[in-house]
Amino acid sequence: MRVVVALGGNALLRRGEPLTAERQRENVRIAAQALAPIAREHQLAITHGNGPQVGLLALQAASFDQVEPYPLDVLGAQTEGMIGYMIEQELGNLLPFEQPFATILTMVEVDRNDPAFENPTKPIGPLYGEEEAKRLAEQRGWAVAPDGDGWRRVVPSPLPKRVFEIRPVRWLLDRGTIVICTGGGGIPTMYRDDGTLQGAEVVIDKDRASALLAAELEADILVMATDVDGVYLDWGSPGQRKIEDAAPEEMRSHDFESGSMGPKVEAACAFVDTSHGWAAIGALADLEKMVRRKAGTIIRRKTQ
Amino acid sequence: MRVVVALGGNALLRRGEPLTAERQRENVRIAAQALAPIAREHQLAITHGNGPQVGLLALQAASFDQVEPYPLDVLGAQTEGMIGYMIEQELGNLLPFEQPFATILTMVEVDRNDPAFENPTKPIGPLYGEEEAKRLAEQRGWAVAPDGDGWRRVVPSPLPKRVFEIRPVRWLLDRGTIVICTGGGGIPTMYRDDGTLQGAEVVIDKDRASALLAAELEADILVMATDVDGVYLDWGSPGQRKIEDAAPEEMRSHDFESGSMGPKVEAACAFVDTSHGWAAIGALADLEKMVRRKAGTIIRRKTQ
């Protein structure tokens, strides 16, 4: 079977952990142990988050004043390189030498007419005081918005339309290569009027990008690995209960917006709706069981 | 024909230029214009340098004191992502939409018993005063050495032994994909005693890595693009003269060590010695002519 595993941001770096290379590598090693059994049995493509890593690169760049900080598309490309390298090396260390690997840099198209461009909502980077935030907004053309105790830069989060490198990814999976791609939702790219491509200062929802990748690869299973063992109703209340198995229309009848689960559920449903495959959402440690439908929340059409 | 083009560091960033994203992109655009005619006629793999880019990331990291700077292998992976992205996007803008591209993250094996490890010679990063250099050496386990007016960190520069991702690169070239790989000489990787892989704090000679890649790909031509139109005898003297066409043994009978040409000549000779192909060294602007043996210095066996 062809399996796409989306490693959530929390699977690579827990909230509040220091962003050292060594800590990231330790977490990648844990993820690799969960991925290895799947890699031995199935065709495997791996996607991953990159939020904290882009944040660190931006902070480092901002503290060095001799060169203007790089835009988000370039930072995204840097993190696809770094995280892909760590996954490739650590997962490779658990598998036979003969296993081919490829980390493929991935550009993902966004539509410049996406309504998200009119309404930047995704906060990125550090907290600022109101005055500094407004000064930076003026100076750099940022949109800024209040967030908790301060202000942050906000950028649009448009929907992914196309994975440009989809054919190489497919060709390599066909040859049994483990492919790491579409990191951080892909490098946001859009068409200019003249038909050429340019990077975009946006953040693509990585769950939706993983769902698009999985559908375009005609994957059999999309597994979204996070730090919770499934999708819960009434999460956080005494009566919380896990959804074991449901169709997209049932999942959509609930409201998960309050947590980070909403985008994952929507992405899983989008994959099931646009492909022949089914999806699972659950804990990284349960990865192998999820592929056998023995753990996590399974989302599938009733006929599957 | 199968062509490997190695873009020298000077082809992407001229000495003294600011390292802004915009300037890098302008230079990549110029390189893309030289690469496009070759891409239209031949199978094409592209390698590139990354020295100034790694240097900038290291400076940015050093100026942000909340997270320990990342090691050289991780910085190398970041630059492969960034530079690969820019080349892929700018070259893609000059070619038909149907042209497939892939930037492949590349790990290159070095031998931990390479004598270079006993004798670190490759200077990296900024100039320090003697006292600070010695303090950093003590604190971080660096080797440091005098360099011009100050001191710099020096790291080993071992020979590349193997390109781990060679099969995916070959498979994609076979399908007509333009592949960008082995940036900066590849991410230096070596075996531990237990047979697993780890990153190495070294810099691989990127010309030798390009020659190894070209030989392993059974390339017909290796073109090394730099800012000089060929290899010269008595370079810089009134009697300087360009070598038009020579066999490896003739090239090796001269001494080019003084300039940056020495490593390019040695790498070109190594490729010719270990493959069926021939090599060219010359100016980026002459790329298309070099592939037709109409410009640059051609290095080939006498029977070719």
Short mmCIF file of N, CA and C in Angstrom, two decimals, chain B residues 11 30 70 75 97 115 120 139 157 169 186 198 239 270 272 297:
data_model
loop_
_atom_site.label_atom_id
_atom_site.label_comp_id
_atom_site.label_asym_id
_atom_site.label_seq_id
_atom_site.Cartn_x
_atom_site.Cartn_y
_atom_site.Cartn_z
N ALA B 11 29.79 31.96 -9.18
CA ALA B 11 28.68 32.06 -10.12
C ALA B 11 27.40 32.48 -9.41
N ILE B 30 20.74 34.90 -13.57
CA ILE B 30 21.77 34.94 -14.60
C ILE B 30 22.27 33.52 -14.90
N TYR B 70 23.88 25.75 15.18
CA TYR B 70 23.77 24.39 14.62
C TYR B 70 25.09 23.96 13.98
N LEU B 75 23.68 23.10 8.84
CA LEU B 75 23.72 24.33 8.03
C LEU B 75 23.82 24.00 6.54
N PHE B 97 6.34 24.55 -18.85
CA PHE B 97 5.74 24.09 -17.60
C PHE B 97 5.91 22.59 -17.41
N PRO B 115 43.07 11.12 6.14
CA PRO B 115 44.14 11.88 6.82
C PRO B 115 43.78 13.35 7.05
N PRO B 120 43.24 19.81 10.04
CA PRO B 120 42.18 20.69 9.55
C PRO B 120 42.78 21.92 8.88
N GLN B 139 36.55 26.47 24.22
CA GLN B 139 35.15 26.36 24.63
C GLN B 139 34.37 25.38 23.75
N SER B 157 38.97 18.89 5.48
CA SER B 157 38.32 18.84 4.17
C SER B 157 38.62 17.48 3.53
N VAL B 169 18.72 10.12 -7.87
CA VAL B 169 19.17 11.12 -8.86
C VAL B 169 19.17 10.49 -10.25
N GLY B 186 27.82 18.44 -0.85
CA GLY B 186 27.00 17.44 -0.14
C GLY B 186 27.09 17.63 1.36
N GLN B 198 26.21 9.52 10.84
CA GLN B 198 26.08 10.78 11.55
C GLN B 198 26.70 11.90 10.72
N GLY B 239 52.61 37.08 -19.81
CA GLY B 239 52.61 35.98 -20.78
C GLY B 239 51.53 34.94 -20.53
N ALA B 270 40.09 13.96 -12.29
CA ALA B 270 39.58 12.76 -11.61
C ALA B 270 38.35 12.22 -12.33
N VAL B 272 37.59 12.59 -15.58
CA VAL B 272 38.00 12.00 -16.86
C VAL B 272 38.66 10.64 -16.63
N THR B 297 38.32 25.53 -21.14
CA THR B 297 39.41 24.57 -21.27
C THR B 297 38.81 23.17 -21.26
#
